[in-house]
PDB file of C-alpha atoms in Angstrom:
ATOM      1  CA  UNK A   1      65.772-185.909 113.693  1.00 63.00           C
ATOM      2  CA  UNK A   2      69.552-186.379 113.785  1.00 62.00           C
ATOM      3  CA  UNK A   3      71.288-187.828 110.657  1.00 59.00           C
ATOM      4  CA  UNK A   4      72.100-191.137 112.495  1.00 56.00           C
ATOM      5  CA  UNK A   5      68.382-191.423 113.341  1.00 61.00           C
ATOM      6  CA  UNK A   6      67.543-190.800 109.688  1.00 59.00           C
ATOM      7  CA  UNK A   7      69.958-193.579 108.392  1.00 54.00           C
ATOM      8  CA  UNK A   8      68.679-196.097 111.172  1.00 56.00           C
ATOM      9  CA  UNK A   9      65.054-195.203 109.888  1.00 65.00           C
ATOM     10  CA  UNK A  10      66.170-195.838 106.168  1.00 67.00           C
ATOM     11  CA  UNK A  11      67.792-199.090 107.023  1.00 68.00           C
ATOM     12  CA  UNK A  12      64.589-200.357 108.994  1.00 73.00           C
ATOM     13  CA  UNK A  13      62.396-199.090 105.842  1.00 83.00           C
ATOM     14  CA  UNK A  14      64.882-201.164 103.393  1.00 84.00           C
ATOM     15  CA  UNK A  15      64.826-204.195 105.640  1.00 86.00           C
ATOM     16  CA  UNK A  16      60.877-204.356 105.451  1.00 88.00           C
ATOM     17  CA  UNK A  17      60.965-203.723 101.886  1.00 88.00           C
ATOM     18  CA  UNK A  18      63.496-206.733 101.437  1.00 88.00           C
ATOM     19  CA  UNK A  19      61.044-208.796 103.609  1.00 89.00           C
ATOM     20  CA  UNK A  20      58.014-207.813 101.503  1.00 90.00           C
ATOM     21  CA  UNK A  21      59.978-208.536  98.191  1.00 91.00           C
ATOM     22  CA  UNK A  22      61.051-212.083  99.521  1.00 91.00           C
ATOM     23  CA  UNK A  23      57.509-212.883 100.507  1.00 92.00           C
ATOM     24  CA  UNK A  24      56.538-212.097  96.785  1.00 94.00           C
ATOM     25  CA  UNK A  25      59.529-214.009  95.173  1.00 94.00           C
ATOM     26  CA  UNK A  26      63.301-213.989  95.963  1.00 93.00           C
ATOM     27  CA  UNK A  27      63.783-212.361  92.527  1.00 94.00           C
ATOM     28  CA  UNK A  28      60.926-209.799  92.757  1.00 95.00           C
ATOM     29  CA  UNK A  29      61.673-206.226  91.542  1.00 95.00           C
ATOM     30  CA  UNK A  30      58.956-203.783  91.198  1.00 95.00           C
ATOM     31  CA  UNK A  31      60.649-201.742  88.613  1.00 95.00           C
ATOM     32  CA  UNK A  32      59.846-204.418  85.949  1.00 95.00           C
ATOM     33  CA  UNK A  33      56.123-203.302  86.403  1.00 96.00           C
ATOM     34  CA  UNK A  34      56.240-199.708  87.573  1.00 96.00           C
ATOM     35  CA  UNK A  35      59.270-198.140  86.001  1.00 95.00           C
ATOM     36  CA  UNK A  36      59.628-197.421  82.483  1.00 94.00           C
ATOM     37  CA  UNK A  37      62.172-195.460  80.226  1.00 93.00           C
ATOM     38  CA  UNK A  38      61.029-195.176  76.547  1.00 92.00           C
ATOM     39  CA  UNK A  39      63.489-193.902  73.914  1.00 91.00           C
ATOM     40  CA  UNK A  40      61.062-192.658  71.135  1.00 89.00           C
ATOM     41  CA  UNK A  41      63.740-191.810  68.785  1.00 88.00           C
ATOM     42  CA  UNK A  42      65.044-195.429  68.346  1.00 88.00           C
ATOM     43  CA  UNK A  43      61.662-197.318  69.366  1.00 90.00           C
ATOM     44  CA  UNK A  44      63.065-198.833  72.564  1.00 92.00           C
ATOM     45  CA  UNK A  45      62.221-199.257  76.125  1.00 94.00           C
ATOM     46  CA  UNK A  46      63.587-200.629  79.504  1.00 94.00           C
ATOM     47  CA  UNK A  47      62.385-201.018  83.079  1.00 94.00           C
ATOM     48  CA  UNK A  48      65.686-200.186  84.674  1.00 90.00           C
ATOM     49  CA  UNK A  49      68.787-197.730  84.259  1.00 85.00           C
ATOM     50  CA  UNK A  50      71.013-200.787  84.344  1.00 85.00           C
ATOM     51  CA  UNK A  51      69.255-202.361  81.221  1.00 83.00           C
ATOM     52  CA  UNK A  52      69.851-201.870  77.643  1.00 83.00           C
ATOM     53  CA  UNK A  53      66.695-201.005  75.707  1.00 88.00           C
ATOM     54  CA  UNK A  54      64.789-203.443  73.777  1.00 92.00           C
ATOM     55  CA  UNK A  55      62.674-202.736  70.557  1.00 92.00           C
ATOM     56  CA  UNK A  56      58.953-202.127  70.821  1.00 91.00           C
ATOM     57  CA  UNK A  57      57.410-203.914  68.118  1.00 89.00           C
ATOM     58  CA  UNK A  58      55.728-201.325  65.971  1.00 86.00           C
ATOM     59  CA  UNK A  59      52.997-203.830  64.569  1.00 87.00           C
ATOM     60  CA  UNK A  60      51.829-204.713  68.035  1.00 85.00           C
ATOM     61  CA  UNK A  61      51.771-200.947  68.994  1.00 82.00           C
ATOM     62  CA  UNK A  62      49.506-200.176  66.056  1.00 83.00           C
ATOM     63  CA  UNK A  63      47.306-203.122  66.821  1.00 87.00           C
ATOM     64  CA  UNK A  64      47.193-202.694  70.612  1.00 85.00           C
ATOM     65  CA  UNK A  65      47.771-199.150  71.504  1.00 82.00           C
ATOM     66  CA  UNK A  66      50.391-197.076  73.513  1.00 82.00           C
ATOM     67  CA  UNK A  67      49.955-199.662  76.373  1.00 84.00           C
ATOM     68  CA  UNK A  68      52.633-201.769  74.299  1.00 87.00           C
ATOM     69  CA  UNK A  69      55.273-198.935  74.750  1.00 88.00           C
ATOM     70  CA  UNK A  70      55.550-200.375  78.409  1.00 90.00           C
ATOM     71  CA  UNK A  71      54.045-203.875  78.465  1.00 93.00           C
ATOM     72  CA  UNK A  72      56.205-205.368  75.768  1.00 94.00           C
ATOM     73  CA  UNK A  73      56.111-209.323  75.473  1.00 94.00           C
ATOM     74  CA  UNK A  74      59.803-209.297  76.819  1.00 95.00           C
ATOM     75  CA  UNK A  75      58.838-207.297  80.068  1.00 95.00           C
ATOM     76  CA  UNK A  76      55.665-209.468  80.465  1.00 95.00           C
ATOM     77  CA  UNK A  77      57.798-212.692  80.316  1.00 96.00           C
ATOM     78  CA  UNK A  78      60.446-211.249  82.654  1.00 96.00           C
ATOM     79  CA  UNK A  79      57.622-210.177  84.994  1.00 96.00           C
ATOM     80  CA  UNK A  80      56.308-213.678  84.862  1.00 96.00           C
ATOM     81  CA  UNK A  81      59.831-215.228  85.632  1.00 96.00           C
ATOM     82  CA  UNK A  82      60.282-213.070  88.467  1.00 95.00           C
ATOM     83  CA  UNK A  83      56.970-214.082  90.314  1.00 96.00           C
ATOM     84  CA  UNK A  84      58.206-217.755  89.779  1.00 96.00           C
ATOM     85  CA  UNK A  85      61.481-216.857  91.518  1.00 96.00           C
ATOM     86  CA  UNK A  86      63.566-216.932  88.178  1.00 97.00           C
ATOM     87  CA  UNK A  87      66.274-214.557  87.618  1.00 95.00           C
ATOM     88  CA  UNK A  88      65.536-212.944  84.075  1.00 94.00           C
ATOM     89  CA  UNK A  89      68.963-212.756  82.244  1.00 92.00           C
ATOM     90  CA  UNK A  90      68.341-209.219  81.424  1.00 91.00           C
ATOM     91  CA  UNK A  91      68.580-208.219  85.023  1.00 91.00           C
ATOM     92  CA  UNK A  92      72.021-209.529  85.502  1.00 89.00           C
ATOM     93  CA  UNK A  93      73.402-206.419  87.003  1.00 87.00           C
ATOM     94  CA  UNK A  94      71.544-206.886  90.210  1.00 88.00           C
ATOM     95  CA  UNK A  95      72.239-210.605  90.395  1.00 85.00           C
ATOM     96  CA  UNK A  96      76.166-210.146  89.966  1.00 87.00           C
ATOM     97  CA  UNK A  97      76.099-207.336  92.774  1.00 84.00           C
ATOM     98  CA  UNK A  98      74.135-209.701  94.895  1.00 83.00           C
ATOM     99  CA  UNK A  99      76.198-212.763  94.462  1.00 84.00           C
ATOM    100  CA  UNK A 100      79.620-210.946  94.606  1.00 82.00           C
ATOM    101  CA  UNK A 101      78.890-208.677  97.325  1.00 79.00           C
ATOM    102  CA  UNK A 102      76.108-210.148  99.453  1.00 74.00           C
ATOM    103  CA  UNK A 103      74.300-206.936  99.199  1.00 74.00           C
ATOM    104  CA  UNK A 104      71.003-206.407  97.722  1.00 72.00           C
ATOM    105  CA  UNK A 105      71.248-204.841  94.208  1.00 80.00           C
ATOM    106  CA  UNK A 106      69.286-201.545  93.053  1.00 88.00           C
ATOM    107  CA  UNK A 107      66.074-203.635  92.898  1.00 90.00           C
ATOM    108  CA  UNK A 108      65.660-203.181  96.689  1.00 90.00           C
ATOM    109  CA  UNK A 109      65.895-199.324  96.105  1.00 89.00           C
ATOM    110  CA  UNK A 110      63.659-199.483  93.299  1.00 91.00           C
ATOM    111  CA  UNK A 111      60.979-201.330  94.806  1.00 93.00           C
ATOM    112  CA  UNK A 112      61.335-198.991  98.044  1.00 92.00           C
ATOM    113  CA  UNK A 113      60.183-196.238  95.951  1.00 91.00           C
ATOM    114  CA  UNK A 114      56.721-197.620  95.588  1.00 92.00           C
ATOM    115  CA  UNK A 115      53.666-197.783  97.813  1.00 90.00           C
ATOM    116  CA  UNK A 116      52.281-201.000  99.149  1.00 88.00           C
ATOM    117  CA  UNK A 117      49.212-200.359  96.981  1.00 91.00           C
ATOM    118  CA  UNK A 118      51.285-200.146  93.835  1.00 93.00           C
ATOM    119  CA  UNK A 119      53.334-203.375  94.627  1.00 92.00           C
ATOM    120  CA  UNK A 120      49.982-205.196  95.209  1.00 91.00           C
ATOM    121  CA  UNK A 121      48.672-204.119  91.984  1.00 92.00           C
ATOM    122  CA  UNK A 122      51.798-205.716  90.284  1.00 93.00           C
ATOM    123  CA  UNK A 123      50.725-209.002  91.780  1.00 92.00           C
ATOM    124  CA  UNK A 124      47.349-208.644  89.969  1.00 91.00           C
ATOM    125  CA  UNK A 125      48.481-207.588  86.913  1.00 88.00           C
ATOM    126  CA  UNK A 126      51.557-208.722  84.976  1.00 87.00           C
ATOM    127  CA  UNK A 127      50.401-207.885  81.495  1.00 91.00           C
ATOM    128  CA  UNK A 128      48.990-204.192  81.264  1.00 91.00           C
ATOM    129  CA  UNK A 129      50.119-202.059  83.937  1.00 91.00           C
ATOM    130  CA  UNK A 130      50.739-198.180  83.682  1.00 90.00           C
ATOM    131  CA  UNK A 131      54.053-197.237  85.072  1.00 92.00           C
ATOM    132  CA  UNK A 132      54.230-194.824  88.006  1.00 93.00           C
ATOM    133  CA  UNK A 133      57.698-193.662  86.813  1.00 93.00           C
ATOM    134  CA  UNK A 134      58.100-192.807  83.149  1.00 92.00           C
ATOM    135  CA  UNK A 135      60.886-191.339  81.594  1.00 92.00           C
ATOM    136  CA  UNK A 136      60.610-190.407  77.880  1.00 92.00           C
ATOM    137  CA  UNK A 137      63.472-189.512  75.706  1.00 91.00           C
ATOM    138  CA  UNK A 138      62.779-187.685  72.365  1.00 91.00           C
ATOM    139  CA  UNK A 139      66.290-187.712  71.148  1.00 90.00           C
ATOM    140  CA  UNK A 140      69.640-188.580  72.189  1.00 88.00           C
ATOM    141  CA  UNK A 141      70.722-185.067  72.887  1.00 90.00           C
ATOM    142  CA  UNK A 142      72.429-184.884  76.275  1.00 86.00           C
ATOM    143  CA  UNK A 143      75.276-182.880  77.627  1.00 84.00           C
ATOM    144  CA  UNK A 144      76.577-185.452  80.152  1.00 82.00           C
ATOM    145  CA  UNK A 145      78.768-188.383  79.277  1.00 77.00           C
ATOM    146  CA  UNK A 146      77.999-190.899  82.253  1.00 76.00           C
ATOM    147  CA  UNK A 147      80.191-194.042  82.442  1.00 69.00           C
ATOM    148  CA  UNK A 148      77.292-196.404  82.084  1.00 69.00           C
ATOM    149  CA  UNK A 149      75.737-194.678  78.955  1.00 76.00           C
ATOM    150  CA  UNK A 150      76.581-195.070  75.350  1.00 78.00           C
ATOM    151  CA  UNK A 151      76.493-192.901  72.248  1.00 81.00           C
ATOM    152  CA  UNK A 152      73.060-194.245  71.397  1.00 83.00           C
ATOM    153  CA  UNK A 153      71.496-192.480  74.419  1.00 84.00           C
ATOM    154  CA  UNK A 154      74.000-189.481  74.615  1.00 84.00           C
ATOM    155  CA  UNK A 155      75.062-186.912  71.959  1.00 85.00           C
ATOM    156  CA  UNK A 156      77.917-185.979  74.148  1.00 82.00           C
ATOM    157  CA  UNK A 157      79.196-189.464  74.285  1.00 77.00           C
ATOM    158  CA  UNK A 158      78.738-189.642  70.351  1.00 79.00           C
ATOM    159  CA  UNK A 159      80.742-186.574  69.682  1.00 79.00           C
ATOM    160  CA  UNK A 160      83.714-187.745  72.229  1.00 73.00           C
ATOM    161  CA  UNK A 161      83.792-191.101  70.291  1.00 58.00           C
ATOM    162  CA  UNK A 162      83.215-189.525  66.819  1.00 50.00           C
ATOM    163  CA  UNK A 163      80.398-192.055  66.033  1.00 42.00           C
ATOM    164  CA  UNK A 164      77.010-190.153  66.065  1.00 40.00           C
ATOM    165  CA  UNK A 165      74.213-192.233  65.023  1.00 47.00           C
ATOM    166  CA  UNK A 166      71.310-191.172  62.726  1.00 44.00           C
ATOM    167  CA  UNK A 167      68.101-192.693  64.055  1.00 41.00           C
ATOM    168  CA  UNK A 168      66.209-190.307  61.541  1.00 46.00           C
ATOM    169  CA  UNK A 169      63.551-192.624  60.078  1.00 46.00           C
ATOM    170  CA  UNK A 170      62.730-194.644  63.305  1.00 45.00           C
ATOM    171  CA  UNK A 171      62.609-191.479  65.306  1.00 47.00           C
ATOM    172  CA  UNK A 172      60.228-190.034  62.970  1.00 52.00           C
ATOM    173  CA  UNK A 173      57.918-193.267  62.889  1.00 51.00           C
ATOM    174  CA  UNK A 174      57.942-193.770  66.783  1.00 52.00           C
ATOM    175  CA  UNK A 175      57.531-189.985  67.500  1.00 55.00           C
ATOM    176  CA  UNK A 176      54.503-189.718  65.048  1.00 55.00           C
ATOM    177  CA  UNK A 177      53.059-192.794  66.720  1.00 55.00           C
ATOM    178  CA  UNK A 178      53.464-191.490  70.183  1.00 55.00           C
ATOM    179  CA  UNK A 179      51.866-188.069  69.449  1.00 58.00           C
ATOM    180  CA  UNK A 180      49.089-189.662  67.474  1.00 60.00           C
ATOM    181  CA  UNK A 181      48.221-191.787  70.389  1.00 57.00           C
ATOM    182  CA  UNK A 182      48.650-188.974  72.887  1.00 56.00           C
ATOM    183  CA  UNK A 183      46.167-186.812  70.799  1.00 59.00           C
ATOM    184  CA  UNK A 184      43.715-189.485  70.509  1.00 60.00           C
ATOM    185  CA  UNK A 185      44.053-190.080  74.183  1.00 54.00           C
ATOM    186  CA  UNK A 186      43.410-186.488  75.203  1.00 55.00           C
ATOM    187  CA  UNK A 187      40.242-186.206  72.795  1.00 57.00           C
ATOM    188  CA  UNK A 188      38.791-189.250  74.390  1.00 52.00           C
TER     189      UNK A 188
END
């Protein structure tokens, strides 16, 4: 297959994904359900690389288990908003791209990564779904300095800016909880 044929096929796949998304909701993004980044060292989570993390409630985590590392009240609220055709404020990056350029934001590409079965599961379950893509950061040690990142997530940026953060106490608490839950799950 030539590069041109591959590009045409990819474009057709994206157009099908866009139609599928619009049939669910004009603001749908599968990443809100199926994608999760968890920063254990500071107790935060996000569904997309464009979002800042939000705090995971430690009390909720202790009471309801590790499911709450991904299925936070904020993410559940944003999922419900998307299904109602509302635009969660936290997802403004994509809305701005779409409004100013007429293109579809990364939500199209994020959704295209998942199978039809995965997407159908998001329609059934807004409150307790296991992500298909899971990124876990145990600390902020990173030798890169990406322009969209910050010292909170990259030790390289922290060293450049001269403001390294110490998340010691929170890091230990969330790490302990994660390891405890993982050990418990393995034993069961």
